[in-house]
Coordinates of N, CA, C and O in Angstrom, one line a residue:
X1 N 23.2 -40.6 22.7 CA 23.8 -39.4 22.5 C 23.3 -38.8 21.2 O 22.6 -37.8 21.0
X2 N 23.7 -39.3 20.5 CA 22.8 -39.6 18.6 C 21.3 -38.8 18.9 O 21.1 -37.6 18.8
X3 N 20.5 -39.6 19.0 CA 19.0 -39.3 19.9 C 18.9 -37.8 20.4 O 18.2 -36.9 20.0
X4 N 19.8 -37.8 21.3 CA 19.2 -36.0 22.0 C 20.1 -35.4 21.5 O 20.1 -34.2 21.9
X5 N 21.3 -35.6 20.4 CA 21.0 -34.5 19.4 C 20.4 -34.0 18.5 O 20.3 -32.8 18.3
X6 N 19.8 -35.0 17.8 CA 18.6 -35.1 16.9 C 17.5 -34.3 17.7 O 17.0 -33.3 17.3
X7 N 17.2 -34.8 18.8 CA 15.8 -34.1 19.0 C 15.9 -33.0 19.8 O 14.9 -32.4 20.2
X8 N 17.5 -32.3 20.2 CA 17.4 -30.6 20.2 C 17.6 -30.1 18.9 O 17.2 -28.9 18.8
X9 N 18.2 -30.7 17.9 CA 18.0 -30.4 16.2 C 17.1 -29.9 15.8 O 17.0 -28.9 15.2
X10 N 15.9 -30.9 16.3 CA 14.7 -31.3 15.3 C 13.6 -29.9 16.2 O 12.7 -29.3 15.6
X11 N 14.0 -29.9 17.7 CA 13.4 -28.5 18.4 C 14.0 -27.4 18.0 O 13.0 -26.7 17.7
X12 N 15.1 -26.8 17.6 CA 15.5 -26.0 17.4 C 15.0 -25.6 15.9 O 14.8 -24.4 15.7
X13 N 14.9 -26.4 15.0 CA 14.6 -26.3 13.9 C 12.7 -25.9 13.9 O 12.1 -25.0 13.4
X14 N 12.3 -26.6 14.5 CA 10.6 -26.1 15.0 C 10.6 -24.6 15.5 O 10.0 -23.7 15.0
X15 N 11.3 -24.5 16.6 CA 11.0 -23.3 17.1 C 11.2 -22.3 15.9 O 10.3 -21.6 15.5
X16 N 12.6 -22.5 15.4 CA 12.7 -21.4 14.0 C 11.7 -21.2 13.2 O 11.5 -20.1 13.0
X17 N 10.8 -22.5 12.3 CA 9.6 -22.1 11.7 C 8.9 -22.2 12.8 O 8.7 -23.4 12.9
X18 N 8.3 -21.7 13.6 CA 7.1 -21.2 14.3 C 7.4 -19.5 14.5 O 6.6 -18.6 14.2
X19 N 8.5 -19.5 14.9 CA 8.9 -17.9 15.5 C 9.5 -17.5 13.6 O 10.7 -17.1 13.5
X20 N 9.0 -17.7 12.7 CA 10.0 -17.1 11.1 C 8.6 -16.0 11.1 O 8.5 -14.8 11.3
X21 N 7.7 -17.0 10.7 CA 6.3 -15.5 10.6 C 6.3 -14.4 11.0 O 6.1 -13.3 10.4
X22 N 6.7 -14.5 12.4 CA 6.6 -13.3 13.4 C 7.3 -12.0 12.5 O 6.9 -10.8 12.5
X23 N 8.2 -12.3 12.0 CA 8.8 -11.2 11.6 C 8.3 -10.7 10.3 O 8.7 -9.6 10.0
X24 N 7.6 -11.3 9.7 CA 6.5 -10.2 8.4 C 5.3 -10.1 8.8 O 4.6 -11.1 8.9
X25 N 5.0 -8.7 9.1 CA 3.7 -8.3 9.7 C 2.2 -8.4 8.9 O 2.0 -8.2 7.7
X26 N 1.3 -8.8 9.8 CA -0.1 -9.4 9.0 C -0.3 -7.6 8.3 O 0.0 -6.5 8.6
X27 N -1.2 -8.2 6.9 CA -1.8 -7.6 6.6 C -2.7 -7.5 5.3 O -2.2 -7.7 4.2
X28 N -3.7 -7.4 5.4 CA -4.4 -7.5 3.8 C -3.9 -7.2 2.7 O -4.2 -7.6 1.6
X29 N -2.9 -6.0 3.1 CA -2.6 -5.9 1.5 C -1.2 -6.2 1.3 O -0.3 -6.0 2.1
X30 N -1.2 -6.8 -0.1 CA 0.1 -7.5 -0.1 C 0.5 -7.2 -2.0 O -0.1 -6.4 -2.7
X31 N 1.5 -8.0 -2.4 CA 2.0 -7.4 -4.1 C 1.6 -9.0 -4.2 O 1.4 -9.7 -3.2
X32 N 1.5 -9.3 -5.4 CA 1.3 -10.6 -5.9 C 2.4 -10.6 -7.3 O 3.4 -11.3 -7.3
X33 N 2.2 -10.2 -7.8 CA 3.3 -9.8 -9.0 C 3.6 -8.5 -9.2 O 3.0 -7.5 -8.8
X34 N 4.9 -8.5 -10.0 CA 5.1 -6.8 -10.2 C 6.5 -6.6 -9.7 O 7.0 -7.7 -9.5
X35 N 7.0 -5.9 -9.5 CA 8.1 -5.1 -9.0 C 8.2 -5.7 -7.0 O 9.2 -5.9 -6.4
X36 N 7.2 -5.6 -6.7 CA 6.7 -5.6 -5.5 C 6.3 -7.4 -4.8 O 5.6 -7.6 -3.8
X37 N 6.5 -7.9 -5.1 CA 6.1 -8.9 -5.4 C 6.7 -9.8 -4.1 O 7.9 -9.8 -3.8
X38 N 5.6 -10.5 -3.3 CA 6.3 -11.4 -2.2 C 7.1 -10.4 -1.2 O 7.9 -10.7 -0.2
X39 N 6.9 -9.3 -1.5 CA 7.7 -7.9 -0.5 C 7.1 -8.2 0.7 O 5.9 -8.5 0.4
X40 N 7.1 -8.3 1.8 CA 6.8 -8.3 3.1 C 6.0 -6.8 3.5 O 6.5 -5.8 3.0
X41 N 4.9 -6.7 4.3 CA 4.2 -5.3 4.4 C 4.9 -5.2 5.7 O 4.7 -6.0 6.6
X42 N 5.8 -3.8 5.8 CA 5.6 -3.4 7.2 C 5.0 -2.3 7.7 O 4.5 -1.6 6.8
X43 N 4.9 -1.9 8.9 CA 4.3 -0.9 9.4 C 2.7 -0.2 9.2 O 2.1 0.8 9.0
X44 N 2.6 -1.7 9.5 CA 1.0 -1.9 9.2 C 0.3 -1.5 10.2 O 0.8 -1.4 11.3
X45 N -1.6 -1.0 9.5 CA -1.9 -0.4 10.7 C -3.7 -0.5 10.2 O -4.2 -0.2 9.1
X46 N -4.1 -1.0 11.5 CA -5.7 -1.3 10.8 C -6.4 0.0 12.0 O -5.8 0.7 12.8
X47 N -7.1 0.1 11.9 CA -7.9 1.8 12.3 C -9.5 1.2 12.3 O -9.7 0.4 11.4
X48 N -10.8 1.5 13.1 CA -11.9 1.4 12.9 C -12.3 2.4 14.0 O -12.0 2.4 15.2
X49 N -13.2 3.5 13.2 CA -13.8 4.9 13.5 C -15.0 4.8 13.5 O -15.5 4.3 12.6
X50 N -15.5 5.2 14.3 CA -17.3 5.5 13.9 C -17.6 6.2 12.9 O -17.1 7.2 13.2
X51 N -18.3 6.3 11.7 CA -18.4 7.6 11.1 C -19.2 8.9 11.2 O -20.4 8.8 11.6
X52 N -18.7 9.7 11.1 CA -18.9 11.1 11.4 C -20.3 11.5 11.3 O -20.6 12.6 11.8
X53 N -21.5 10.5 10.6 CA -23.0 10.6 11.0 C -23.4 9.6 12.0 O -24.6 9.5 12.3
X54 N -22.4 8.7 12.5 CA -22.7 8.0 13.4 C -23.3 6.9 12.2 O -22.9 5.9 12.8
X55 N -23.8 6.5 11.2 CA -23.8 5.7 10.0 C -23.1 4.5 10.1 O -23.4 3.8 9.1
X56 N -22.0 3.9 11.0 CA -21.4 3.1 10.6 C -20.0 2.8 10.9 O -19.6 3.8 11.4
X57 N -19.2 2.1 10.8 CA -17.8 1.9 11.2 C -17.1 2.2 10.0 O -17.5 1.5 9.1
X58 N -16.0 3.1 9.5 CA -14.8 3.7 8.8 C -13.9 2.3 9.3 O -13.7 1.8 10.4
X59 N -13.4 1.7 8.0 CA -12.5 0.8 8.3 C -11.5 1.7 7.3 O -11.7 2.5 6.4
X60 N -9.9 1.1 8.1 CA -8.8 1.2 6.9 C -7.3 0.5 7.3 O -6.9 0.3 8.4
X61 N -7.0 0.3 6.5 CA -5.7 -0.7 6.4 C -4.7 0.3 6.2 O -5.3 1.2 5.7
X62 N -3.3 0.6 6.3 CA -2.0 1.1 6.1 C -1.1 0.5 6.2 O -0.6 0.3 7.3
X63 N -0.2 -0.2 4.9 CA 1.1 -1.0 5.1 C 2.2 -0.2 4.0 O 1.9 0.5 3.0
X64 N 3.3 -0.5 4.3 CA 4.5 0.0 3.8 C 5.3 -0.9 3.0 O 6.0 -1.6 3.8
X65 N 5.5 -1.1 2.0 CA 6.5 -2.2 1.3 C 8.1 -1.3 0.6 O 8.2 -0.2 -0.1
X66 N 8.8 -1.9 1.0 CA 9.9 -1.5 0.5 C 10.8 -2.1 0.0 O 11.2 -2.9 0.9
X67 N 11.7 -2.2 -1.3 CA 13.1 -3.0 -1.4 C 14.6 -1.9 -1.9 O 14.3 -0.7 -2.2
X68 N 15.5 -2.1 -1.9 CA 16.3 -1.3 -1.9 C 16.3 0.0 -3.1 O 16.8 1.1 -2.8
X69 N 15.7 -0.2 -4.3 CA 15.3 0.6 -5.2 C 13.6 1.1 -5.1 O 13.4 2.2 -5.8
X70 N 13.0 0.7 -4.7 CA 11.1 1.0 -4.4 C 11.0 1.4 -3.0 O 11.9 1.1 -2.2
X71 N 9.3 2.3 -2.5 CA 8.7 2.0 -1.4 C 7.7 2.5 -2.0 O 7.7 3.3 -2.9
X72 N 6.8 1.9 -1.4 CA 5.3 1.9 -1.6 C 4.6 1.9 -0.8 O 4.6 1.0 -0.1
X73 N 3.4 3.2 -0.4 CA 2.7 3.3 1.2 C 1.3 3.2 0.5 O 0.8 4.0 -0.3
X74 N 0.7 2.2 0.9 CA -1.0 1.7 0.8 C -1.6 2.3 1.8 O -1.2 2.3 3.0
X75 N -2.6 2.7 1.3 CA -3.6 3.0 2.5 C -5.1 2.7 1.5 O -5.3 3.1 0.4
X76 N -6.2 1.7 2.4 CA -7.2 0.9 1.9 C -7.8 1.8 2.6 O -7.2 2.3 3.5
X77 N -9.0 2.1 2.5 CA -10.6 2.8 3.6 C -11.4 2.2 3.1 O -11.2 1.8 2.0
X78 N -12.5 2.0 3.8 CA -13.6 1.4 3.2 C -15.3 2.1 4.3 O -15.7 1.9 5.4
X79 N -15.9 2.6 3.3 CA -17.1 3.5 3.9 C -18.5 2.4 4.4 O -19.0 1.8 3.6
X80 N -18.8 2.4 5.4 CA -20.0 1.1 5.8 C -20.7 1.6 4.8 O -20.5 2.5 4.0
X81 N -22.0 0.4 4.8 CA -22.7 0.3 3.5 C -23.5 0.9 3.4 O -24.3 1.1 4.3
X82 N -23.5 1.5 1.9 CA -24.6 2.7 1.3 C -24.0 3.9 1.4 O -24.8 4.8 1.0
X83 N -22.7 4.5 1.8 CA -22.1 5.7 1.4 C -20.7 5.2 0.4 O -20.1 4.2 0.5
X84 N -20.5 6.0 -0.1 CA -19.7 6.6 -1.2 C -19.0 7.6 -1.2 O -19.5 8.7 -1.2
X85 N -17.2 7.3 -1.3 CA -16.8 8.5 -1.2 C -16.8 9.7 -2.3 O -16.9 9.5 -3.5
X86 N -16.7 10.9 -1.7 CA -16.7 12.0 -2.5 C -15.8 11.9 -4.0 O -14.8 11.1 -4.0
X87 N -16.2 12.6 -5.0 CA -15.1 12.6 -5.9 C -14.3 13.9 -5.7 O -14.7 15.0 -6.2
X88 N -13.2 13.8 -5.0 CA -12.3 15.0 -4.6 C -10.8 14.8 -5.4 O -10.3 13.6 -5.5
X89 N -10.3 15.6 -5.7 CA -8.6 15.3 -6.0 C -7.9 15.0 -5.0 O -7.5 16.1 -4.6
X90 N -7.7 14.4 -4.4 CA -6.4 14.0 -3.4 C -5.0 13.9 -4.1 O -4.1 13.7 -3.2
X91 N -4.6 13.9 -5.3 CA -3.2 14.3 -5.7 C -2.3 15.4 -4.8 O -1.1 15.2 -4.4
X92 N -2.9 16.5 -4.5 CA -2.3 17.2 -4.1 C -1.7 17.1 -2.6 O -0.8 17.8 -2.3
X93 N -2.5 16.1 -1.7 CA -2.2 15.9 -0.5 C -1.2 14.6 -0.1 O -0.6 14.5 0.9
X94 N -1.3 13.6 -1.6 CA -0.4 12.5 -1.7 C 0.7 13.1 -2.2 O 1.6 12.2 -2.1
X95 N 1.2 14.1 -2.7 CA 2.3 14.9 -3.2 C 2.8 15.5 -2.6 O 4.0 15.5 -2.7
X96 N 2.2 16.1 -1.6 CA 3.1 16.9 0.0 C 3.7 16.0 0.7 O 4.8 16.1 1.0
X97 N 2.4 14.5 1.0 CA 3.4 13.4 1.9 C 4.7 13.3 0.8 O 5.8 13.8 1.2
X98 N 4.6 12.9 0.0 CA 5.7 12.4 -0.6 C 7.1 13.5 -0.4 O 8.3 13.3 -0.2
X99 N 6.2 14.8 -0.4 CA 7.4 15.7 -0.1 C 8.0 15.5 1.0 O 9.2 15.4 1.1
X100 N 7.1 15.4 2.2 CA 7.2 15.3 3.7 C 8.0 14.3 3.8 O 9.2 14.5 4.1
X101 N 7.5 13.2 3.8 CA 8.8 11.6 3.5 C 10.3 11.9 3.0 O 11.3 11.3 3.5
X102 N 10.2 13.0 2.0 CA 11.6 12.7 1.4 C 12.0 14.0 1.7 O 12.9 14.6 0.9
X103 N 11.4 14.7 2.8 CA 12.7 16.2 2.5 C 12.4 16.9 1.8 O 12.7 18.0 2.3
X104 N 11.9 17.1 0.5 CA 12.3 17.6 -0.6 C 11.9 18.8 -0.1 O 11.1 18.8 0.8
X105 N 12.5 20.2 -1.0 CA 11.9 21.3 -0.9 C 10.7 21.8 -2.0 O 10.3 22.9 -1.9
X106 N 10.2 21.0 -2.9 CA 8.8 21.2 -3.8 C 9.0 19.9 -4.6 O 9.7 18.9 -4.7
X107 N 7.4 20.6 -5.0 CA 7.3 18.8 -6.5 C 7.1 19.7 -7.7 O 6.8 20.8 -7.9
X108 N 7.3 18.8 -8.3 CA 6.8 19.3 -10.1 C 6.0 17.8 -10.4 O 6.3 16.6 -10.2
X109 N 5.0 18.4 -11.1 CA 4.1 17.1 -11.5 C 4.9 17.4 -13.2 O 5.1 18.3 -14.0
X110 N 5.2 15.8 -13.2 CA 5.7 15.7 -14.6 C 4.3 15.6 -15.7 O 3.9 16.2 -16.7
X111 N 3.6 14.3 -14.9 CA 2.5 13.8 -15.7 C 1.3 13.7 -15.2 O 1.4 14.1 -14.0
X112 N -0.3 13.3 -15.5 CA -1.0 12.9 -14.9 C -2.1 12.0 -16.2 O -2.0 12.1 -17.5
X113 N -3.0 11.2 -15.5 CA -3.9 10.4 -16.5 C -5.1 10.0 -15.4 O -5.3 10.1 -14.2
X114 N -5.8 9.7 -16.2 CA -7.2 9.0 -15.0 C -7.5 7.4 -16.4 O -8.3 7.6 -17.3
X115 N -7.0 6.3 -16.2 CA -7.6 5.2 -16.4 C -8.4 3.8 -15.5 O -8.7 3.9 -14.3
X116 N -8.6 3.2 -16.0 CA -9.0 1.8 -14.8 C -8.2 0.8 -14.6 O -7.6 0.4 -15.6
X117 N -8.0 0.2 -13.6 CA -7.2 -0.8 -13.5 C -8.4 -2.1 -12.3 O -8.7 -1.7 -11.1
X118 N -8.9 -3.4 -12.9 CA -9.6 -4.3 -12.6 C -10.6 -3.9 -11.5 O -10.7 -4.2 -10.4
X119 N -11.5 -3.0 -12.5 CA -12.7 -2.5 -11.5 C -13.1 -0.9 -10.9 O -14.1 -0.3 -10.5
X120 N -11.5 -0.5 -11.2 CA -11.1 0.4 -10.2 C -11.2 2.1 -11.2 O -11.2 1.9 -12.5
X121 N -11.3 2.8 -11.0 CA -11.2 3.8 -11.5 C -9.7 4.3 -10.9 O -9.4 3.9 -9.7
X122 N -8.9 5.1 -11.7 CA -7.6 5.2 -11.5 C -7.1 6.6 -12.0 O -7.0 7.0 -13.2
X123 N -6.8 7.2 -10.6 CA -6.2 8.1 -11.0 C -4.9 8.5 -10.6 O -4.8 8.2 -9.5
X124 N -3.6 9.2 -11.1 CA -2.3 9.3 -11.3 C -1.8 10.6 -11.7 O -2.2 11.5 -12.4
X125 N -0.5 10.6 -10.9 CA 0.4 12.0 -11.2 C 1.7 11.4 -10.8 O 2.0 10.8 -9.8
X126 N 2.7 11.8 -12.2 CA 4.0 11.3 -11.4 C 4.4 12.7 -11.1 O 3.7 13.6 -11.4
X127 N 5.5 12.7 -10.4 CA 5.9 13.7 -9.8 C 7.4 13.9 -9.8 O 8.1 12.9 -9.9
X128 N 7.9 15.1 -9.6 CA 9.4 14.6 -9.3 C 10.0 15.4 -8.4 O 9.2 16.4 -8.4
X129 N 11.0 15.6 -7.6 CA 10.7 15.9 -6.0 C 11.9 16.7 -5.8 O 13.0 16.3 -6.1
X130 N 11.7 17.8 -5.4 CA 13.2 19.2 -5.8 C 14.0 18.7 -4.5 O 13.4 18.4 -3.5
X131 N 15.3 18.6 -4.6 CA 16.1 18.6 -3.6 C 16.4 16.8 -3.2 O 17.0 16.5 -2.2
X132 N 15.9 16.2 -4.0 CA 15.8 14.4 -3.4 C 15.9 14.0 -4.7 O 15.7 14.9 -5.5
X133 N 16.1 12.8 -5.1 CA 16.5 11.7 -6.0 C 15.4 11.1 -6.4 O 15.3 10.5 -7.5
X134 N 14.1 11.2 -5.2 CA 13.3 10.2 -5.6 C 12.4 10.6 -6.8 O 12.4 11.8 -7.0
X135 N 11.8 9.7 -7.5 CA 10.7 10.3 -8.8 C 9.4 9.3 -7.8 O 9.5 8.2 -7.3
X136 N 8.3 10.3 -7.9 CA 7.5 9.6 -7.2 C 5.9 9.1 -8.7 O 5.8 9.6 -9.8
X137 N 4.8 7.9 -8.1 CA 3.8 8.0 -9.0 C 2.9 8.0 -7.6 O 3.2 7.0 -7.0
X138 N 1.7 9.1 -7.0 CA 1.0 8.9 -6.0 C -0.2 8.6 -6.7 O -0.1 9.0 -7.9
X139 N -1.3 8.0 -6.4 CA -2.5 7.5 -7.3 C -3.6 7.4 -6.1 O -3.5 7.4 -4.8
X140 N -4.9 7.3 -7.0 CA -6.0 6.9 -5.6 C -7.0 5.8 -6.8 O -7.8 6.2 -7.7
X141 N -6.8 4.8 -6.5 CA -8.1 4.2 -6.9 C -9.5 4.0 -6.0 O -9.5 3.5 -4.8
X142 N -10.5 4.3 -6.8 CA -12.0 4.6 -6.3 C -12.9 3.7 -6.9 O -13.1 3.8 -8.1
X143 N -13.7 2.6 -5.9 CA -14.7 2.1 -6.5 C -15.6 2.2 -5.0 O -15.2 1.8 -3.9
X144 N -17.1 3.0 -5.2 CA -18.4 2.8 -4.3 C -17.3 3.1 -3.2 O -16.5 4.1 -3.2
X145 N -17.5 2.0 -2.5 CA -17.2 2.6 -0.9 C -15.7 1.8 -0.5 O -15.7 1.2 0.6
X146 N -14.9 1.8 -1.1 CA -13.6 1.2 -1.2 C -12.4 2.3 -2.1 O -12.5 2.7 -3.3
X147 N -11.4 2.6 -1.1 CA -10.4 4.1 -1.6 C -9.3 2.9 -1.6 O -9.1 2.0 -0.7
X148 N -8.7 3.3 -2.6 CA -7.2 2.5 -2.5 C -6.2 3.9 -2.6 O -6.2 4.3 -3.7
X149 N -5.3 5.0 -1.8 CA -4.8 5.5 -2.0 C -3.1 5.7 -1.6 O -2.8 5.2 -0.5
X150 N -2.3 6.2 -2.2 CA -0.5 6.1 -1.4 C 0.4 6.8 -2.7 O 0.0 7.6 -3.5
X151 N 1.6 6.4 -2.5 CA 2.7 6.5 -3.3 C 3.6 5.0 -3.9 O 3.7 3.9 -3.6
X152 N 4.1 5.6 -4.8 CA 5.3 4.5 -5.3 C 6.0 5.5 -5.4 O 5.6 6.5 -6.0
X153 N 7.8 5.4 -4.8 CA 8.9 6.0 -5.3 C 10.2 5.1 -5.6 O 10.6 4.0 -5.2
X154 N 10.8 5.9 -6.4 CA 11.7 4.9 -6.8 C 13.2 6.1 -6.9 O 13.2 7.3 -7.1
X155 N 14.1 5.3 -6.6 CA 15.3 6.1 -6.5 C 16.2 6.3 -7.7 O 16.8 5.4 -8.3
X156 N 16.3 7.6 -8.0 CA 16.9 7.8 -9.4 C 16.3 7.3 -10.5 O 17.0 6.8 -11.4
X157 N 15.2 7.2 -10.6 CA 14.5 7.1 -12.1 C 13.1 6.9 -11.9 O 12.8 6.8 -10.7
X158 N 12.0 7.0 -12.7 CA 11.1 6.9 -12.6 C 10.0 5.8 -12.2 O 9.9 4.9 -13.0
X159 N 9.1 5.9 -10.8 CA 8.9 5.1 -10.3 C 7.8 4.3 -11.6 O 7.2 5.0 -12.4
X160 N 7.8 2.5 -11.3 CA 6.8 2.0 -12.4 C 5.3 1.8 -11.5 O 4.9 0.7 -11.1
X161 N 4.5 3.1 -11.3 CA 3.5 3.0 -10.8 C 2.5 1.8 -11.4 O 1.9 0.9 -10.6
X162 N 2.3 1.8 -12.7 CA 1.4 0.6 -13.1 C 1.9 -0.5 -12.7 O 1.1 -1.0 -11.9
X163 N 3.2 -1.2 -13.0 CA 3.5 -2.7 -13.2 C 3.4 -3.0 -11.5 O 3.3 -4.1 -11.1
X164 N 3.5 -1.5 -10.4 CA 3.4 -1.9 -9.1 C 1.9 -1.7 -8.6 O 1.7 -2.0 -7.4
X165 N 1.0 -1.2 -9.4 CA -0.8 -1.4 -9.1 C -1.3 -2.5 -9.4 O -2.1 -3.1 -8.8
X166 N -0.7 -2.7 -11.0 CA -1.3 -4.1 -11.4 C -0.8 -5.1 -10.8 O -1.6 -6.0 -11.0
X167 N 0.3 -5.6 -9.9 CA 0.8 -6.5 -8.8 C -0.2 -6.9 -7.4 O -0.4 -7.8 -6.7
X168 N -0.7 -5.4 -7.5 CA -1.5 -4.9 -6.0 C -2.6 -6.4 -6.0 O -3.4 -6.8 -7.0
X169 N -2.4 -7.0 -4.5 CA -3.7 -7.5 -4.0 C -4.3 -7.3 -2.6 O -3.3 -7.2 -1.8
X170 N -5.6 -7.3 -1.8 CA -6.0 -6.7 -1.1 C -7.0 -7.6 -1.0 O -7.8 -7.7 -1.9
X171 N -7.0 -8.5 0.3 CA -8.2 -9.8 0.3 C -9.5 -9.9 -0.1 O -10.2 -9.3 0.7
X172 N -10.2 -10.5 -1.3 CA -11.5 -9.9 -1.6 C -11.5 -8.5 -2.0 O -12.0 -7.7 -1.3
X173 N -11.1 -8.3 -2.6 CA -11.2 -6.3 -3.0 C -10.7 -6.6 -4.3 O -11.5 -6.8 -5.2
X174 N -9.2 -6.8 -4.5 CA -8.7 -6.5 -5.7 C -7.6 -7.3 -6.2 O -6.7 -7.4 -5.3
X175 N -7.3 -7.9 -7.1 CA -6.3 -8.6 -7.4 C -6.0 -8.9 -8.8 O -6.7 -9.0 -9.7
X176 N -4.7 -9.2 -8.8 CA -4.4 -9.1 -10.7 C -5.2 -10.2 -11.8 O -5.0 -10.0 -13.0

């Protein structure tokens, strides 16, 4: 009697770690330290395109991390080899989503900067969002043929875009 409870114990306890993974979704990109850290990616989403000269396969990754005060939306691309993306501002279109996401009725850019962060060329705008709570920092880091671009928002105060880039890792690409 002892015995086959132990060993529906010892099953039930298996099946739980085999089926626990299931519930944080795969994804290359993940927080390593920071704010963000050990956060689970959901609403992940891998994409492969032909590119638009026929040149090559467009790869890109999209995951979502969130905890009750943060969310954070990554989006990785990566151009087949020997193109390079444009230097364009994309601030202004990571600033609508953010609008779009939260409702708001406008943004005001508080701030902006362009530094590096491990390799990366880095650029930034915090923002802050009419009609919503949230303070957002949208950024796009750019190296050759690899775009790191999204948002960080944070609720009622200002999001820590750095301490949550410099956390950022992304298999082979980027890491603190």
């Amino acid at each position: 009697m002892f015995n086959c409870a132990m060993r529906r114990a010892a099953g039930i306890l298996v099946l739980a770690a085999l089926s626990w993974p299931a519930l944080a979704e795969d994804s290359p990109i993940s927080f390593v330290s920071g704010p963000l850290a050990g956060v689970a990616a959901e609403n992940t989403k891998h994409i492969e395109e032909q590119a638009a000269d026929g040149g090559g396969i467009v790869r890109a990754d999209t995951a979502t991390f969130s905890t009750r005060d943060l969310l954070a939306y990554i989006d990785w691309s990566r151009l087949p080899g020997g193109y390079s993306w444009r230097d364009t501002d994309r601030m202004p279109s990571l600033a609508s989503m953010a609008q779009r996401v939260f409702k708001a009725s406008g943004v005001t850019v508080l701030r902006g900067d362009q530094t590096s962060l491990n390799g990366y060329r880095v650029r930034y705008r915090m923002i802050s969002l009419t009609g919503a709570s949230e303070r957002c920092g949208v950024f796009d880091l750019q190296r050759r043929s690899h775009l790191i671009q999204g948002l960080v928002c944070a609720a009622g105060g200002e999001a820590p875009l750095m301490a949550v880039l410099q956390g950022l890792s992304i298999d082979n690409v980027i890491e603190p």
